[in-house]
Amino acid sequence: MRHVTRPTLGILGGMGPLATADFYRRLVERTPAGSDQAHLPVVMWADPAVPDRTAALLGEGPSPVPALVEGARWLQRAGASCIAVPCNTAHAYVEQLSKATGVEVLDMIRAALETAARRMPGLERVGVLATRGTRLAGLYERTGARLGLDVVQVPAAVQEEYVDAAIRAVKGGADLAGSERWIATAAESLKEQGAQVAIAACTEIPLIGAAAARVLPLIDSTEALAEAAVARLWQPTEPVRTLVRTG
């Protein structure tokens, strides 16, 4: 039996299922591979039963940490070199996840902000379209401060009426055309606050972001995470080492 030893990406997904599928597609698209065999080995744990991250942060539901730890340990046993979590809000629990498992988790929040800064030279003010949980946890604000970026959010009324409603619609498979208009309205609010760019900081939002991208340059956090995974793991110049087991 032949085993190829190559860096393997673990995807801790299911939050939500469509966003996880979108992340894997983007990972494949961003990998500069010339053949099937040159792509990254991937193992995936996609459990949609992980408790709602925003509800937990708002004190309205159970912690997702036990389910996240279970998934991460499964990925470790399956051979993952590091883990991507294609859910912005879940990054509020990454520190607990890493402490419990020792696993390396790619930083989606930093990847998105660094992508924005790279694509927009002179960037100062970043608008964020996110869940209430991501807002409450201050994920983008803290990382933005370390990068010298001012982070702004939509007003609470816009969050509830447009952003939250759009995210729920995508997760529920309902009225995606209407959701696209809602996110564009939210982007207009960020532009009025002086944002030079908007980050789709919930992995459902890139799926309905086309109209918003006509309001402000839109940075896709899913795409940023995929690019970070490729940069971390893809090894185009290193020979593949194989182990041959006999008997």
Short mmCIF file of C-alpha atoms in Angstrom, two decimals:
data_model
loop_
_atom_site.label_atom_id
_atom_site.label_comp_id
_atom_site.label_asym_id
_atom_site.label_seq_id
_atom_site.Cartn_x
_atom_site.Cartn_y
_atom_site.Cartn_z
CA MET A 1 0.00 0.00 0.00
CA ARG A 2 1.36 3.45 -1.01
CA HIS A 3 0.90 6.52 1.16
CA VAL A 4 1.77 9.98 -0.12
CA THR A 5 3.04 12.34 2.56
CA ARG A 6 1.87 15.81 1.56
CA PRO A 7 0.55 18.70 3.63
CA THR A 8 -3.17 18.14 4.10
CA LEU A 9 -5.79 20.80 4.75
CA GLY A 10 -8.55 20.05 7.22
CA ILE A 11 -11.81 21.89 6.64
CA LEU A 12 -13.94 22.33 9.75
CA GLY A 13 -17.19 23.17 8.05
CA GLY A 14 -20.95 22.84 8.02
CA MET A 15 -21.42 26.44 9.25
CA GLY A 16 -23.35 26.64 6.92
CA PRO A 17 -23.23 23.80 4.39
CA LEU A 18 -23.46 25.98 1.26
CA ALA A 19 -20.69 28.26 2.53
CA THR A 20 -18.46 25.22 3.14
CA ALA A 21 -19.05 23.97 -0.40
CA ASP A 22 -18.26 27.45 -1.72
CA PHE A 23 -15.01 27.52 0.25
CA TYR A 24 -13.84 24.20 -1.21
CA ARG A 25 -14.66 25.35 -4.73
CA ARG A 26 -12.67 28.54 -4.20
CA LEU A 27 -9.76 26.56 -2.74
CA VAL A 28 -9.58 24.48 -5.91
CA GLU A 29 -9.91 27.55 -8.14
CA ARG A 30 -7.12 29.42 -6.30
CA THR A 31 -4.66 26.52 -6.38
CA PRO A 32 -2.23 26.98 -9.31
CA ALA A 33 -2.21 23.28 -10.10
CA GLY A 34 -1.72 21.86 -13.57
CA SER A 35 -3.35 18.51 -12.88
CA ASP A 36 -5.69 16.76 -10.47
CA GLN A 37 -2.70 15.25 -8.68
CA ALA A 38 -1.14 18.65 -7.93
CA HIS A 39 -4.07 19.92 -5.86
CA LEU A 40 -4.04 19.96 -2.08
CA PRO A 41 -5.15 16.85 -0.22
CA VAL A 42 -8.20 17.82 1.81
CA VAL A 43 -10.17 16.17 4.61
CA MET A 44 -13.47 17.69 5.65
CA TRP A 45 -15.66 17.57 8.72
CA ALA A 46 -18.94 19.33 7.92
CA ASP A 47 -21.42 19.01 10.76
CA PRO A 48 -24.38 21.38 10.34
CA ALA A 49 -25.52 20.49 13.88
CA VAL A 50 -22.76 22.68 15.41
CA PRO A 51 -24.69 25.06 17.70
CA ASP A 52 -25.30 28.52 16.30
CA ARG A 53 -22.25 30.66 16.94
CA THR A 54 -24.08 33.99 17.09
CA ALA A 55 -26.72 32.65 19.47
CA ALA A 56 -23.97 31.42 21.79
CA LEU A 57 -22.18 34.77 21.75
CA LEU A 58 -25.44 36.55 22.52
CA GLY A 59 -26.09 34.20 25.44
CA GLU A 60 -29.08 32.69 23.67
CA GLY A 61 -27.78 29.20 22.95
CA PRO A 62 -25.21 26.53 23.85
CA SER A 63 -21.51 26.86 23.18
CA PRO A 64 -20.29 25.43 19.86
CA VAL A 65 -16.85 24.66 21.35
CA PRO A 66 -17.44 20.94 22.16
CA ALA A 67 -18.67 20.29 18.61
CA LEU A 68 -15.79 22.28 17.11
CA VAL A 69 -13.26 20.40 19.22
CA GLU A 70 -14.79 17.06 18.18
CA GLY A 71 -14.49 18.01 14.52
CA ALA A 72 -10.95 19.32 14.88
CA ARG A 73 -9.79 16.14 16.61
CA TRP A 74 -11.33 14.04 13.85
CA LEU A 75 -9.46 16.12 11.27
CA GLN A 76 -6.22 15.69 13.21
CA ARG A 77 -6.67 11.92 13.26
CA ALA A 78 -7.36 12.04 9.52
CA GLY A 79 -3.96 13.68 8.97
CA ALA A 80 -4.74 17.41 8.70
CA SER A 81 -1.61 19.58 8.87
CA CYS A 82 -3.70 22.65 9.70
CA ILE A 83 -7.36 23.60 9.68
CA ALA A 84 -9.47 26.16 7.86
CA VAL A 85 -12.77 27.17 9.44
CA PRO A 86 -14.92 28.84 6.74
CA CYS A 87 -17.09 30.69 9.25
CA ASN A 88 -16.14 34.16 10.48
CA THR A 89 -18.20 33.99 13.67
CA ALA A 90 -16.64 30.68 14.68
CA HIS A 91 -13.31 32.51 14.91
CA ALA A 92 -14.51 33.88 18.24
CA TYR A 93 -13.79 30.36 19.53
CA VAL A 94 -10.53 29.64 17.72
CA GLU A 95 -8.37 30.33 20.77
CA GLN A 96 -10.35 27.81 22.83
CA LEU A 97 -10.22 25.34 19.94
CA SER A 98 -6.45 25.65 19.60
CA LYS A 99 -5.87 25.30 23.34
CA ALA A 100 -8.01 22.16 23.49
CA THR A 101 -6.42 20.44 20.48
CA GLY A 102 -3.07 22.08 19.75
CA VAL A 103 -4.19 22.39 16.13
CA GLU A 104 -3.07 25.24 13.86
CA VAL A 105 -6.10 27.20 12.64
CA LEU A 106 -5.70 29.58 9.71
CA ASP A 107 -6.77 33.14 10.61
CA MET A 108 -9.67 34.06 8.33
CA ILE A 109 -10.14 37.50 9.89
CA ARG A 110 -6.55 38.59 9.36
CA ALA A 111 -6.50 37.09 5.86
CA ALA A 112 -9.54 39.16 4.85
CA LEU A 113 -8.16 42.41 6.25
CA GLU A 114 -4.71 41.86 4.75
CA THR A 115 -6.34 41.14 1.38
CA ALA A 116 -8.25 44.42 1.64
CA ALA A 117 -5.07 46.36 2.46
CA ARG A 118 -3.17 44.69 -0.36
CA ARG A 119 -5.82 45.40 -2.97
CA MET A 120 -6.49 48.98 -1.82
CA PRO A 121 -3.19 50.84 -1.29
CA GLY A 122 -3.62 53.61 1.25
CA LEU A 123 -6.64 51.93 2.81
CA GLU A 124 -7.70 53.49 6.12
CA ARG A 125 -11.37 52.67 6.76
CA VAL A 126 -12.89 49.23 6.26
CA GLY A 127 -16.59 48.46 6.38
CA VAL A 128 -17.68 45.05 7.63
CA LEU A 129 -20.80 43.06 6.73
CA ALA A 130 -21.06 40.37 9.39
CA THR A 131 -23.28 38.52 11.82
CA ARG A 132 -24.24 40.06 15.13
CA GLY A 133 -21.98 37.50 16.79
CA THR A 134 -18.93 38.59 14.81
CA ARG A 135 -19.73 42.20 15.68
CA LEU A 136 -20.18 41.44 19.37
CA ALA A 137 -16.89 39.54 19.52
CA GLY A 138 -15.05 42.50 17.93
CA LEU A 139 -13.10 40.15 15.67
CA TYR A 140 -12.47 42.62 12.86
CA GLU A 141 -12.03 45.59 15.18
CA ARG A 142 -9.21 43.95 17.15
CA THR A 143 -7.34 42.66 14.13
CA GLY A 144 -7.93 45.89 12.24
CA ALA A 145 -6.40 47.88 15.09
CA ARG A 146 -3.26 45.71 14.93
CA LEU A 147 -3.04 46.38 11.20
CA GLY A 148 -3.67 50.12 11.52
CA LEU A 149 -7.14 49.97 9.96
CA ASP A 150 -10.30 51.69 11.18
CA VAL A 151 -13.22 49.24 11.11
CA VAL A 152 -16.84 50.40 10.85
CA GLN A 153 -20.09 48.43 11.07
CA VAL A 154 -23.58 49.15 9.79
CA PRO A 155 -26.05 50.74 12.25
CA ALA A 156 -28.00 48.31 14.42
CA ALA A 157 -31.24 48.88 12.49
CA VAL A 158 -29.54 48.11 9.18
CA GLN A 159 -27.94 45.04 10.73
CA GLU A 160 -31.28 43.63 11.81
CA GLU A 161 -33.40 44.60 8.81
CA TYR A 162 -30.94 43.87 6.01
CA VAL A 163 -27.80 41.96 7.01
CA ASP A 164 -29.32 39.48 9.45
CA ALA A 165 -32.29 38.91 7.15
CA ALA A 166 -30.04 38.26 4.15
CA ILE A 167 -27.89 35.76 6.03
CA ARG A 168 -30.98 33.90 7.25
CA ALA A 169 -32.33 33.78 3.72
CA VAL A 170 -29.16 32.20 2.33
CA LYS A 171 -29.01 29.64 5.12
CA GLY A 172 -32.67 28.83 4.52
CA GLY A 173 -32.40 28.73 0.73
CA ALA A 174 -34.95 31.54 0.30
CA ASP A 175 -35.23 34.70 -1.86
CA LEU A 176 -31.58 35.12 -2.84
CA ALA A 177 -32.46 37.97 -5.24
CA GLY A 178 -34.02 39.93 -2.40
CA SER A 179 -31.06 39.12 -0.17
CA GLU A 180 -28.69 40.56 -2.75
CA ARG A 181 -30.58 43.87 -2.67
CA TRP A 182 -30.49 43.91 1.13
CA ILE A 183 -26.73 43.46 1.24
CA ALA A 184 -26.31 46.22 -1.35
CA THR A 185 -28.37 48.52 0.90
CA ALA A 186 -26.09 47.63 3.82
CA ALA A 187 -23.06 48.43 1.68
CA GLU A 188 -24.55 51.86 0.94
CA SER A 189 -24.70 52.45 4.70
CA LEU A 190 -21.01 51.61 5.04
CA LYS A 191 -20.14 53.94 2.18
CA GLU A 192 -22.01 56.77 3.91
CA GLN A 193 -19.75 56.20 6.94
CA GLY A 194 -16.64 56.68 4.81
CA ALA A 195 -15.72 53.05 4.24
CA GLN A 196 -13.42 52.64 1.26
CA VAL A 197 -14.03 48.93 0.97
CA ALA A 198 -16.46 46.38 2.39
CA ILE A 199 -15.59 42.94 3.67
CA ALA A 200 -18.09 40.14 3.19
CA ALA A 201 -17.36 38.94 6.71
CA CYS A 202 -19.92 36.16 6.81
CA THR A 203 -19.41 33.24 4.45
CA GLU A 204 -23.02 33.45 3.24
CA ILE A 205 -22.58 37.04 2.02
CA PRO A 206 -20.21 36.36 -0.92
CA LEU A 207 -22.99 34.21 -2.39
CA ILE A 208 -25.22 37.32 -2.63
CA GLY A 209 -22.61 40.07 -2.94
CA ALA A 210 -22.74 41.03 -6.63
CA ALA A 211 -24.88 44.15 -6.16
CA ALA A 212 -22.92 45.26 -3.07
CA ALA A 213 -19.71 45.04 -5.10
CA ARG A 214 -21.11 47.77 -7.34
CA VAL A 215 -21.46 50.03 -4.30
CA LEU A 216 -18.03 49.43 -2.74
CA PRO A 217 -15.10 47.15 -3.59
CA LEU A 218 -16.09 43.91 -1.86
CA ILE A 219 -13.48 41.68 -0.23
CA ASP A 220 -14.59 38.07 -0.02
CA SER A 221 -13.50 36.53 3.31
CA THR A 222 -14.07 33.04 1.88
CA GLU A 223 -11.70 33.73 -0.98
CA ALA A 224 -9.15 35.27 1.39
CA LEU A 225 -9.18 32.12 3.52
CA ALA A 226 -8.76 29.93 0.45
CA GLU A 227 -5.77 31.98 -0.67
CA ALA A 228 -4.27 31.75 2.83
CA ALA A 229 -4.64 27.96 2.76
CA VAL A 230 -2.91 27.70 -0.61
CA ALA A 231 -0.09 29.98 0.55
CA ARG A 232 0.35 27.91 3.71
CA LEU A 233 0.24 24.39 2.25
CA TRP A 234 0.75 24.19 -1.50
CA GLN A 235 4.28 23.04 -2.40
CA PRO A 236 4.78 23.15 -6.17
CA THR A 237 8.56 22.74 -6.15
CA GLU A 238 9.02 20.05 -3.52
CA PRO A 239 9.17 16.45 -4.70
CA VAL A 240 6.42 14.17 -3.48
CA ARG A 241 7.78 11.60 -1.06
CA THR A 242 6.09 8.22 -0.95
CA LEU A 243 6.18 5.52 1.65
CA VAL A 244 5.81 1.91 0.54
CA ARG A 245 4.45 -0.54 3.07
CA THR A 246 4.95 -4.24 2.41
CA GLY A 247 3.66 -7.38 3.99
#
